[in-house]
Amino acid sequence: MDLNFSADEIAFRDEVRAFVATHLPADIRDRVQRGDERHVADDLRRWQRILFEHGWGAAMWPAEFGGTGWDKTRQYLFDIECFAADAPIQLPFGLKMVAPVIMRYGSDAQKARFLPRILDGTDWWCQGYSEPGSGSDLASLKTRAERDGDHYVVNGQKAWNTLGQHADWIFCLVRTDAAAKPQRGISFLLIDMKTPGIRVQPTRLLDGRHEVNEIFFDDVRVPVENLVGEENAGWTYAKFLLGHERTNIAGIGASRRELARLKRMAGHARRHGAPLLDDSIFATRIAQVELELKALEVTNLRVIFAEARQQAPGPEASMLKIRGTEILQRISELQIEALGPRALQFDGDGEDVPRAVGQYMNLRKLSIYGGSNEIQRNIIAQMVLQL
Amino acid sequence: MDFSFTDEQQMLQDSIQRYLESSYTLEHRAGILAGNAGWSQSTWNELAELGLLALDIDEADGGIGAGPVGTMLASQTIGAGLLVEPFHSSAVVATRVVSSLARGTQREQLLGALASGEAIAVLAHDEDADWFAPRTSTAARAGDGWRLQGRKVCVSHAPMAHWLLVSARVGDGVGVFVVDRDAAGVALREYRTVDGMRAAEIDFDVMLAADTRLGDADARQALDEALDRGIAALCADALGVLDRILAATVQYTRDRVQFGTAIGRLQALQHRMADMYMQVEQARSMTYLATSACLQSDARARRDAVCGAKVVVGQAARKVGQEAVQLHGGMGMTDELDVSHCFKRLLAFELRMGCTDEHLAHYRGLVQSRAA
């Protein structure tokens, strides 16, 4: 047993740190620090382009498709360093979700057409999974695609689509066989967002932001060549995709960054005439969450180590998701408490103020999306504890 | 980064587990608990034969040299086996203190007797103050020797010890003295602890020969190291108990039928067990971290990791122990099942070697000083 990173891994970490420090544009970094998302689409594309030009566009892809071919430990270190430097996230929808499905199940033509444009940031992808009546019970989805010559005709409605207002493409689960059992009649379609009949309608969230949409499909004609794999086999691909979504699902990088921010905030804020950080109750709360994060970091490394040796990946990811989201939510709560009444301010440019309060509300989503934490507990009970 | 264990380490763990499963049954253990001595000489001899009493003694001293990792794996198995003999007190903590401080023939004699199982030693260190406070017992020069005075509390396994290793202030520093348990001026008030072990409160006013001090250097660093390693091993012991109590709870809910269904099928209960599982895994991670820190030379980092582990494992011990009893229903309240014995050992873990809040306060100080 040895919990230290190897000399190679430490050298890699330092290389990433140095690269991000010199190549992350200051204006993007400042907006990420302030939580200013007015230019988010442009910022994300620019950062993706910078990473791509350095050969780091896809940390989680194999080298044959232009990825870095890094192992999970390096992906983990890369993630942490990017967060620590206030780099924008790389959206998962193209890189981590649809790309692995295309690599595994797509045709050669689909690989050649879509993967390079994901890698260099040309195409922005979004997700068409959930529907108003199909959240945790995804297989009950109703959006249907009917074959008409060399096209599918898609009708229905998707919900909780993230940032689709900027997207060029959407990958969708659609029902192609209404008579089959729910899981057997689903197909995986790639749809150009410019196709006539698609309407994107914002869903205003409690933090006031436009982050998610409802997407309506009204006789949308999709070429058959955009079907991934086989018709009615989409559920298999959907589950495969969800497995890949779990890379770095513990969100250690984000939690570390926000914990550091929390400590700075508690150092500046005053209570009873002294820094809030001197308050033993508040400092104990920080210590508690820091310890929980420390335990999760080691747990995450244990899972990475086991996966590298092909020891049962899978259900452990549910634990990383639950604990990771609970911890980040807790840190966010403490940021609000550090601000006290200043957190009431819901607009303007006060340092940390609108960011913290908006983020607190926004991050409630963490325990809901990607398989709610209740679903994750079901998975642990059934897959790990064999109940 | 490597979370695997060597074949040697795994064989060690397997051999302890096989021994405990075959010989140290709950019935056998109940007999030991009911007896006057509170421990079994034959079990102790078996542990010596398995090499457990020489586990953390360097090979140069005739030991096995398994170090913190071997000690962790052994402790985990011993915790899961609910062993009440003084493995932790004597073979882990006291042996470490002797290894760090004793020199020459004293070292040879003490380590030899401890490794073979001939003698049991325990560290008498705790006093009626918080875990991190300096101790107030004193040793002063008296003639050729020493006069040792003070009161020690919660000295685990003192009633069966041959030697008490007593920490005391010597001038500006700290010394550790080897005191025969039966020496004149040593008064033990013996009691049973909640987890079936024996302990004592001890008053000392005793005259000691000059050569009873372990080494002649200030013992503070050596004590800190032995205590930190002792806490890491205690965390591993608790981890073994946590594994056992969780497995017992899961199995119980599979078997227990109410309203025509196994209660383990009920989501309300499944989610609670999922939470228990996560607590146990975080406890495992922190035990690994603390053990790993005990391998490094950085004393501050070691202390920080050990304190962190004591908190996380302590909170898991509380939560998982309580939930296990709750999910066992009425049966959890009886003394029949292993769940009750695990529950009591977890409770004792929380209270030994500094309680959860004391270690959390240390960590709080760290947060405050680093951020400043």
GROMACS .gro file of C-alpha atoms in nm, chain A:
model
  387
    1MET     CA    1   0.000   0.000   0.000
    2ASP     CA    2   0.133   0.340  -0.097
    3LEU     CA    3  -0.095   0.641  -0.121
    4ASN     CA    4   0.157   0.872  -0.282
    5PHE     CA    5   0.148   0.967  -0.647
    6SER     CA    6   0.448   0.848  -0.843
    7ALA     CA    7   0.722   1.088  -0.952
    8ASP     CA    8   0.584   1.065  -1.307
    9GLU     CA    9   0.237   1.156  -1.190
   10ILE     CA   10   0.366   1.451  -0.991
   11ALA     CA   11   0.565   1.571  -1.291
   12PHE     CA   12   0.250   1.537  -1.501
   13ARG     CA   13   0.049   1.737  -1.248
   14ASP     CA   14   0.310   2.012  -1.252
   15GLU     CA   15   0.305   2.016  -1.631
   16VAL     CA   16  -0.072   2.058  -1.634
   17ARG     CA   17  -0.051   2.328  -1.368
   18ALA     CA   18   0.207   2.522  -1.565
   19PHE     CA   19   0.015   2.486  -1.891
   20VAL     CA   20  -0.315   2.606  -1.747
   21ALA     CA   21  -0.142   2.895  -1.569
   22THR     CA   22   0.002   3.023  -1.897
   23HIS     CA   23  -0.270   2.932  -2.147
   24LEU     CA   24  -0.598   3.000  -1.972
   25PRO     CA   25  -0.705   3.346  -2.094
   26ALA     CA   26  -0.735   3.593  -1.807
   27ASP     CA   27  -1.078   3.718  -1.914
   28ILE     CA   28  -1.220   3.366  -1.912
   29ARG     CA   29  -1.062   3.292  -1.575
   30ASP     CA   30  -1.205   3.610  -1.428
   31ARG     CA   31  -1.554   3.528  -1.548
   32VAL     CA   32  -1.531   3.176  -1.405
   33GLN     CA   33  -1.418   3.322  -1.073
   34ARG     CA   34  -1.710   3.563  -1.067
   35GLY     CA   35  -1.960   3.305  -1.189
   36ASP     CA   36  -2.036   3.531  -1.485
   37GLU     CA   37  -2.196   3.312  -1.750
   38ARG     CA   38  -2.292   3.579  -2.001
   39HIS     CA   39  -2.029   3.458  -2.246
   40VAL     CA   40  -2.033   3.095  -2.142
   41ALA     CA   41  -2.076   2.949  -2.491
   42ASP     CA   42  -1.788   3.149  -2.634
   43ASP     CA   43  -1.567   3.084  -2.327
   44LEU     CA   44  -1.620   2.712  -2.340
   45ARG     CA   45  -1.548   2.689  -2.710
   46ARG     CA   46  -1.232   2.898  -2.682
   47TRP     CA   47  -1.099   2.688  -2.393
   48GLN     CA   48  -1.179   2.366  -2.576
   49ARG     CA   49  -0.990   2.500  -2.879
   50ILE     CA   50  -0.685   2.587  -2.665
   51LEU     CA   51  -0.679   2.243  -2.509
   52PHE     CA   52  -0.726   2.082  -2.850
   53GLU     CA   53  -0.434   2.270  -3.000
   54HIS     CA   54  -0.216   2.143  -2.718
   55GLY     CA   55  -0.331   1.786  -2.780
   56TRP     CA   56  -0.535   1.782  -2.461
   57GLY     CA   57  -0.882   1.824  -2.609
   58ALA     CA   58  -1.012   1.494  -2.479
   59ALA     CA   59  -0.849   1.372  -2.158
   60MET     CA   60  -1.074   1.068  -2.145
   61TRP     CA   61  -1.045   0.953  -2.507
   62PRO     CA   62  -0.807   0.689  -2.639
   63ALA     CA   63  -0.523   0.820  -2.854
   64GLU     CA   64  -0.656   0.658  -3.176
   65PHE     CA   65  -0.941   0.910  -3.184
   66GLY     CA   66  -0.720   1.206  -3.100
   67GLY     CA   67  -0.756   1.179  -2.723
   68THR     CA   68  -0.474   1.197  -2.474
   69GLY     CA   69  -0.487   0.827  -2.389
   70TRP     CA   70  -0.427   0.921  -2.024
   71ASP     CA   71  -0.505   0.672  -1.753
   72LYS     CA   72  -0.768   0.749  -1.491
   73THR     CA   73  -0.515   0.887  -1.245
   74ARG     CA   74  -0.394   1.143  -1.497
   75GLN     CA   75  -0.750   1.232  -1.591
   76TYR     CA   76  -0.817   1.288  -1.223
   77LEU     CA   77  -0.510   1.509  -1.178
   78PHE     CA   78  -0.593   1.706  -1.493
   79ASP     CA   79  -0.945   1.769  -1.366
   80ILE     CA   80  -0.821   1.892  -1.028
   81GLU     CA   81  -0.563   2.126  -1.178
   82CYS     CA   82  -0.812   2.279  -1.424
   83PHE     CA   83  -1.058   2.348  -1.144
   84ALA     CA   84  -0.790   2.487  -0.915
   85ALA     CA   85  -0.692   2.739  -1.184
   86ASP     CA   86  -1.055   2.846  -1.242
   87ALA     CA   87  -1.064   2.705  -1.594
   88PRO     CA   88  -1.412   2.654  -1.740
   89ILE     CA   89  -1.546   2.301  -1.730
   90GLN     CA   90  -1.541   2.097  -2.048
   91LEU     CA   91  -1.903   2.012  -2.116
   92PRO     CA   92  -1.958   1.639  -2.088
   93PHE     CA   93  -2.229   1.598  -2.351
   94GLY     CA   94  -2.000   1.567  -2.651
   95LEU     CA   95  -1.674   1.452  -2.496
   96LYS     CA   96  -1.791   1.216  -2.225
   97MET     CA   97  -2.134   1.108  -2.341
   98VAL     CA   98  -2.201   1.083  -2.711
   99ALA     CA   99  -1.838   1.037  -2.821
  100PRO     CA  100  -1.778   0.710  -2.633
  101VAL     CA  101  -2.105   0.575  -2.776
  102ILE     CA  102  -2.001   0.669  -3.132
  103MET     CA  103  -1.655   0.518  -3.077
  104ARG     CA  104  -1.802   0.193  -2.952
  105TYR     CA  105  -2.121   0.151  -3.153
  106GLY     CA  106  -2.112   0.411  -3.433
  107SER     CA  107  -2.033   0.347  -3.800
  108ASP     CA  108  -1.697   0.446  -3.947
  109ALA     CA  109  -1.872   0.728  -4.129
  110GLN     CA  110  -2.018   0.857  -3.802
  111LYS     CA  111  -1.679   0.840  -3.630
  112ALA     CA  112  -1.513   1.034  -3.911
  113ARG     CA  113  -1.790   1.290  -3.929
  114PHE     CA  114  -1.857   1.366  -3.563
  115LEU     CA  115  -1.556   1.289  -3.344
  116PRO     CA  116  -1.307   1.545  -3.487
  117ARG     CA  117  -1.565   1.822  -3.454
  118ILE     CA  118  -1.629   1.734  -3.089
  119LEU     CA  119  -1.259   1.728  -3.020
  120ASP     CA  120  -1.178   2.072  -3.159
  121GLY     CA  121  -1.490   2.235  -3.017
  122THR     CA  122  -1.663   2.297  -3.351
  123ASP     CA  123  -1.979   2.110  -3.258
  124TRP     CA  124  -2.165   2.169  -2.933
  125TRP     CA  125  -2.370   1.869  -2.827
  126CYS     CA  126  -2.662   1.843  -2.590
  127GLN     CA  127  -2.858   1.559  -2.441
  128GLY     CA  128  -3.208   1.438  -2.521
  129TYR     CA  129  -3.276   1.178  -2.256
  130SER     CA  130  -3.527   1.291  -1.991
  131GLU     CA  131  -3.888   1.374  -2.066
  132PRO     CA  132  -4.157   1.535  -1.853
  133GLY     CA  133  -4.291   1.194  -1.753
  134SER     CA  134  -3.963   1.004  -1.770
  135GLY     CA  135  -3.691   1.101  -1.527
  136SER     CA  136  -3.556   0.827  -1.305
  137ASP     CA  137  -3.775   0.584  -1.500
  138LEU     CA  138  -3.609   0.675  -1.827
  139ALA     CA  139  -3.718   0.364  -2.017
  140SER     CA  140  -4.078   0.490  -2.007
  141LEU     CA  141  -3.987   0.766  -2.255
  142LYS     CA  142  -4.247   0.850  -2.518
  143THR     CA  143  -4.078   1.060  -2.789
  144ARG     CA  144  -4.127   0.847  -3.098
  145ALA     CA  145  -3.945   0.805  -3.426
  146GLU     CA  146  -4.123   0.646  -3.720
  147ARG     CA  147  -3.947   0.525  -4.030
  148ASP     CA  148  -4.042   0.704  -4.351
  149GLY     CA  149  -3.820   0.602  -4.642
  150ASP     CA  150  -3.460   0.694  -4.559
  151HIS     CA  151  -3.567   0.917  -4.271
  152TYR     CA  152  -3.703   0.887  -3.920
  153VAL     CA  153  -3.981   1.126  -3.831
  154VAL     CA  154  -3.949   1.235  -3.470
  155ASN     CA  155  -4.233   1.369  -3.254
  156GLY     CA  156  -4.229   1.437  -2.883
  157GLN     CA  157  -4.075   1.640  -2.607
  158LYS     CA  158  -3.749   1.630  -2.410
  159ALA     CA  159  -3.697   1.798  -2.074
  160TRP     CA  160  -3.403   1.912  -1.857
  161ASN     CA  161  -3.187   1.964  -2.161
  162THR     CA  162  -2.873   2.150  -2.048
  163LEU     CA  163  -2.748   2.444  -2.256
  164GLY     CA  164  -2.921   2.320  -2.570
  165GLN     CA  165  -2.977   2.682  -2.668
  166HIS     CA  166  -2.612   2.684  -2.784
  167ALA     CA  167  -2.608   2.335  -2.929
  168ASP     CA  168  -2.539   2.224  -3.284
  169TRP     CA  169  -2.643   1.864  -3.226
  170ILE     CA  170  -2.854   1.663  -2.986
  171PHE     CA  171  -2.834   1.291  -2.914
  172CYS     CA  172  -3.175   1.149  -2.841
  173LEU     CA  173  -3.333   0.837  -2.707
  174VAL     CA  174  -3.649   0.777  -2.910
  175ARG     CA  175  -3.909   0.503  -2.917
  176THR     CA  176  -3.900   0.308  -3.242
  177ASP     CA  177  -4.113   0.012  -3.134
  178ALA     CA  178  -4.415   0.095  -2.922
  179ALA     CA  179  -4.523  -0.269  -2.896
  180ALA     CA  180  -4.202  -0.403  -2.744
  181LYS     CA  181  -4.112  -0.400  -2.376
  182PRO     CA  182  -4.005  -0.048  -2.276
  183GLN     CA  183  -3.627  -0.115  -2.289
  184ARG     CA  184  -3.648  -0.309  -2.616
  185GLY     CA  185  -3.811  -0.044  -2.831
  186ILE     CA  186  -3.565   0.243  -2.789
  187SER     CA  187  -3.316   0.376  -3.046
  188PHE     CA  188  -3.027   0.622  -3.027
  189LEU     CA  189  -3.051   0.908  -3.280
  190LEU     CA  190  -2.817   1.197  -3.362
  191ILE     CA  191  -3.016   1.505  -3.463
  192ASP     CA  192  -2.899   1.832  -3.615
  193MET     CA  193  -3.045   2.112  -3.402
  194LYS     CA  194  -3.107   2.319  -3.719
  195THR     CA  195  -3.355   2.064  -3.854
  196PRO     CA  196  -3.699   2.219  -3.911
  197GLY     CA  197  -3.957   2.126  -3.644
  198ILE     CA  198  -3.727   2.162  -3.343
  199ARG     CA  199  -3.825   2.425  -3.088
  200VAL     CA  200  -3.611   2.509  -2.783
  201GLN     CA  201  -3.801   2.660  -2.493
  202PRO     CA  202  -3.614   2.787  -2.186
  203THR     CA  203  -3.702   2.654  -1.843
  204ARG     CA  204  -3.633   2.934  -1.595
  205LEU     CA  205  -3.459   2.794  -1.287
  206LEU     CA  206  -3.480   2.913  -0.928
  207ASP     CA  207  -3.147   3.092  -0.957
  208GLY     CA  208  -3.295   3.300  -1.240
  209ARG     CA  209  -3.069   3.148  -1.502
  210HIS     CA  210  -3.142   2.996  -1.837
  211GLU     CA  211  -2.946   2.674  -1.808
  212VAL     CA  212  -3.199   2.412  -1.916
  213ASN     CA  213  -3.464   2.380  -2.182
  214GLU     CA  214  -3.759   2.185  -2.299
  215ILE     CA  215  -3.717   2.071  -2.655
  216PHE     CA  216  -4.016   2.002  -2.877
  217PHE     CA  217  -3.997   1.781  -3.185
  218ASP     CA  218  -4.270   1.830  -3.442
  219ASP     CA  219  -4.233   1.603  -3.748
  220VAL     CA  220  -3.855   1.638  -3.737
  221ARG     CA  221  -3.700   1.444  -4.027
  222VAL     CA  222  -3.371   1.270  -3.936
  223PRO     CA  223  -3.169   1.079  -4.198
  224VAL     CA  224  -3.144   0.708  -4.123
  225GLU     CA  225  -2.764   0.738  -4.140
  226ASN     CA  226  -2.787   0.923  -3.806
  227LEU     CA  227  -2.906   0.615  -3.622
  228VAL     CA  228  -2.630   0.483  -3.398
  229GLY     CA  229  -2.589   0.106  -3.405
  230GLU     CA  230  -2.903  -0.097  -3.445
  231GLU     CA  231  -3.264   0.009  -3.430
  232ASN     CA  232  -3.427  -0.079  -3.096
  233ALA     CA  233  -3.092  -0.145  -2.931
  234GLY     CA  234  -3.058   0.209  -2.794
  235TRP     CA  235  -3.108   0.114  -2.430
  236THR     CA  236  -2.780  -0.076  -2.435
  237TYR     CA  237  -2.602   0.233  -2.568
  238ALA     CA  238  -2.781   0.455  -2.319
  239LYS     CA  239  -2.654   0.250  -2.027
  240PHE     CA  240  -2.305   0.242  -2.176
  241LEU     CA  241  -2.315   0.621  -2.197
  242LEU     CA  242  -2.423   0.658  -1.836
  243GLY     CA  243  -2.125   0.446  -1.734
  244HIS     CA  244  -1.888   0.689  -1.907
  245GLU     CA  245  -2.056   0.990  -1.755
  246ARG     CA  246  -1.911   0.873  -1.427
  247THR     CA  247  -1.550   0.968  -1.493
  248ASN     CA  248  -1.454   1.213  -1.220
  249ILE     CA  249  -1.811   1.198  -1.094
  250ALA     CA  250  -1.690   1.266  -0.738
  251GLY     CA  251  -1.613   1.622  -0.846
  252ILE     CA  252  -1.309   1.647  -0.622
  253GLY     CA  253  -1.166   1.933  -0.825
  254ALA     CA  254  -1.480   2.145  -0.790
  255SER     CA  255  -1.513   2.075  -0.419
  256ARG     CA  256  -1.150   2.157  -0.350
  257ARG     CA  257  -1.179   2.486  -0.533
  258GLU     CA  258  -1.500   2.582  -0.354
  259LEU     CA  259  -1.358   2.479  -0.017
  260ALA     CA  260  -1.059   2.706  -0.073
  261ARG     CA  261  -1.301   2.985  -0.168
  262LEU     CA  262  -1.505   2.918   0.145
  263LYS     CA  263  -1.196   2.953   0.363
  264ARG     CA  264  -1.106   3.282   0.198
  265MET     CA  265  -1.461   3.406   0.250
  266ALA     CA  266  -1.455   3.302   0.616
  267GLY     CA  267  -1.122   3.477   0.654
  268HIS     CA  268  -1.267   3.805   0.525
  269ALA     CA  269  -1.612   3.792   0.685
  270ARG     CA  270  -1.644   3.925   1.040
  271ARG     CA  271  -1.843   3.791   1.328
  272HIS     CA  272  -1.837   3.941   1.677
  273GLY     CA  273  -1.562   4.176   1.562
  274ALA     CA  274  -1.326   3.901   1.454
  275PRO     CA  275  -1.276   3.697   1.137
  276LEU     CA  276  -1.549   3.438   1.101
  277LEU     CA  277  -1.277   3.177   1.067
  278ASP     CA  278  -1.186   3.237   1.432
  279ASP     CA  279  -1.537   3.134   1.532
  280SER     CA  280  -1.503   2.781   1.661
  281ILE     CA  281  -1.848   2.671   1.549
  282PHE     CA  282  -1.802   2.787   1.194
  283ALA     CA  283  -1.444   2.665   1.169
  284THR     CA  284  -1.553   2.324   1.299
  285ARG     CA  285  -1.812   2.305   1.022
  286ILE     CA  286  -1.541   2.374   0.768
  287ALA     CA  287  -1.315   2.115   0.931
  288GLN     CA  288  -1.595   1.859   0.915
  289VAL     CA  289  -1.658   1.904   0.544
  290GLU     CA  290  -1.284   1.917   0.472
  291LEU     CA  291  -1.245   1.579   0.641
  292GLU     CA  292  -1.534   1.436   0.445
  293LEU     CA  293  -1.373   1.562   0.126
  294LYS     CA  294  -1.039   1.410   0.229
  295ALA     CA  295  -1.207   1.074   0.288
  296LEU     CA  296  -1.378   1.096  -0.051
  297GLU     CA  297  -1.051   1.181  -0.227
  298VAL     CA  298  -0.894   0.864  -0.094
  299THR     CA  299  -1.207   0.668  -0.179
  300ASN     CA  300  -1.196   0.807  -0.532
  301LEU     CA  301  -0.833   0.700  -0.568
  302ARG     CA  302  -0.924   0.355  -0.441
  303VAL     CA  303  -1.192   0.325  -0.709
  304ILE     CA  304  -0.951   0.448  -0.977
  305PHE     CA  305  -0.693   0.194  -0.861
  306ALA     CA  306  -0.947  -0.088  -0.867
  307GLU     CA  307  -1.075   0.013  -1.212
  308ALA     CA  308  -0.723   0.020  -1.353
  309ARG     CA  309  -0.695  -0.343  -1.247
  310GLN     CA  310  -1.039  -0.419  -1.389
  311GLN     CA  311  -1.179  -0.494  -1.050
  312ALA     CA  312  -1.550  -0.434  -1.061
  313PRO     CA  313  -1.605  -0.079  -1.180
  314GLY     CA  314  -1.965   0.030  -1.151
  315PRO     CA  315  -2.163   0.045  -0.833
  316GLU     CA  316  -1.882   0.221  -0.645
  317ALA     CA  317  -1.943   0.518  -0.875
  318SER     CA  318  -2.279   0.562  -0.703
  319MET     CA  319  -2.101   0.625  -0.376
  320LEU     CA  320  -1.871   0.879  -0.539
  321LYS     CA  321  -2.172   1.055  -0.688
  322ILE     CA  322  -2.368   1.068  -0.364
  323ARG     CA  323  -2.082   1.177  -0.141
  324GLY     CA  324  -1.933   1.414  -0.398
  325THR     CA  325  -2.260   1.598  -0.453
  326GLU     CA  326  -2.347   1.609  -0.084
  327ILE     CA  327  -2.008   1.758  -0.004
  328LEU     CA  328  -2.019   2.023  -0.276
  329GLN     CA  329  -2.370   2.118  -0.170
  330ARG     CA  330  -2.254   2.144   0.190
  331ILE     CA  331  -1.963   2.371   0.097
  332SER     CA  332  -2.202   2.587  -0.099
  333GLU     CA  333  -2.434   2.614   0.201
  334LEU     CA  334  -2.144   2.722   0.418
  335GLN     CA  335  -2.052   2.990   0.165
  336ILE     CA  336  -2.399   3.136   0.207
  337GLU     CA  337  -2.365   3.123   0.583
  338ALA     CA  338  -2.026   3.293   0.558
  339LEU     CA  339  -2.191   3.579   0.371
  340GLY     CA  340  -2.473   3.612   0.620
  341PRO     CA  341  -2.726   3.881   0.522
  342ARG     CA  342  -2.506   3.989   0.230
  343ALA     CA  343  -2.624   3.672   0.058
  344LEU     CA  344  -2.962   3.839   0.016
  345GLN     CA  345  -2.818   4.044  -0.269
  346PHE     CA  346  -2.936   3.872  -0.587
  347ASP     CA  347  -2.778   4.091  -0.854
  348GLY     CA  348  -2.486   4.325  -0.902
  349ASP     CA  349  -2.115   4.260  -0.894
  350GLY     CA  350  -2.014   4.226  -0.527
  351GLU     CA  351  -1.727   3.986  -0.495
  352ASP     CA  352  -1.852   3.634  -0.423
  353VAL     CA  353  -2.203   3.754  -0.341
  354PRO     CA  354  -2.423   3.686  -0.644
  355ARG     CA  355  -2.203   3.393  -0.731
  356ALA     CA  356  -2.242   3.219  -0.399
  357VAL     CA  357  -2.616   3.265  -0.367
  358GLY     CA  358  -2.686   3.171  -0.727
  359GLN     CA  359  -2.459   2.873  -0.699
  360TYR     CA  360  -2.621   2.757  -0.378
  361MET     CA  361  -2.955   2.738  -0.553
  362ASN     CA  362  -2.813   2.599  -0.875
  363LEU     CA  363  -2.624   2.321  -0.700
  364ARG     CA  364  -2.938   2.172  -0.556
  365LYS     CA  365  -2.948   2.001  -0.896
  366LEU     CA  366  -2.645   1.789  -0.812
  367SER     CA  367  -2.835   1.541  -0.602
  368ILE     CA  368  -3.115   1.525  -0.859
  369TYR     CA  369  -2.948   1.486  -1.197
  370GLY     CA  370  -2.741   1.202  -1.337
  371GLY     CA  371  -2.952   0.951  -1.149
  372SER     CA  372  -3.087   1.108  -0.830
  373ASN     CA  373  -2.906   1.027  -0.508
  374GLU     CA  374  -3.203   0.812  -0.411
  375ILE     CA  375  -3.157   0.607  -0.729
  376GLN     CA  376  -2.786   0.582  -0.647
  377ARG     CA  377  -2.875   0.447  -0.302
  378ASN     CA  378  -3.098   0.189  -0.468
  379ILE     CA  379  -2.801   0.087  -0.681
  380ILE     CA  380  -2.575   0.050  -0.378
  381ALA     CA  381  -2.837  -0.152  -0.192
  382GLN     CA  382  -2.896  -0.382  -0.485
  383MET     CA  383  -2.557  -0.407  -0.657
  384VAL     CA  384  -2.318  -0.373  -0.364
  385LEU     CA  385  -2.512  -0.499  -0.064
  386GLN     CA  386  -2.707  -0.752  -0.274
  387LEU     CA  387  -3.033  -0.670  -0.102
   0.00000   0.00000   0.00000
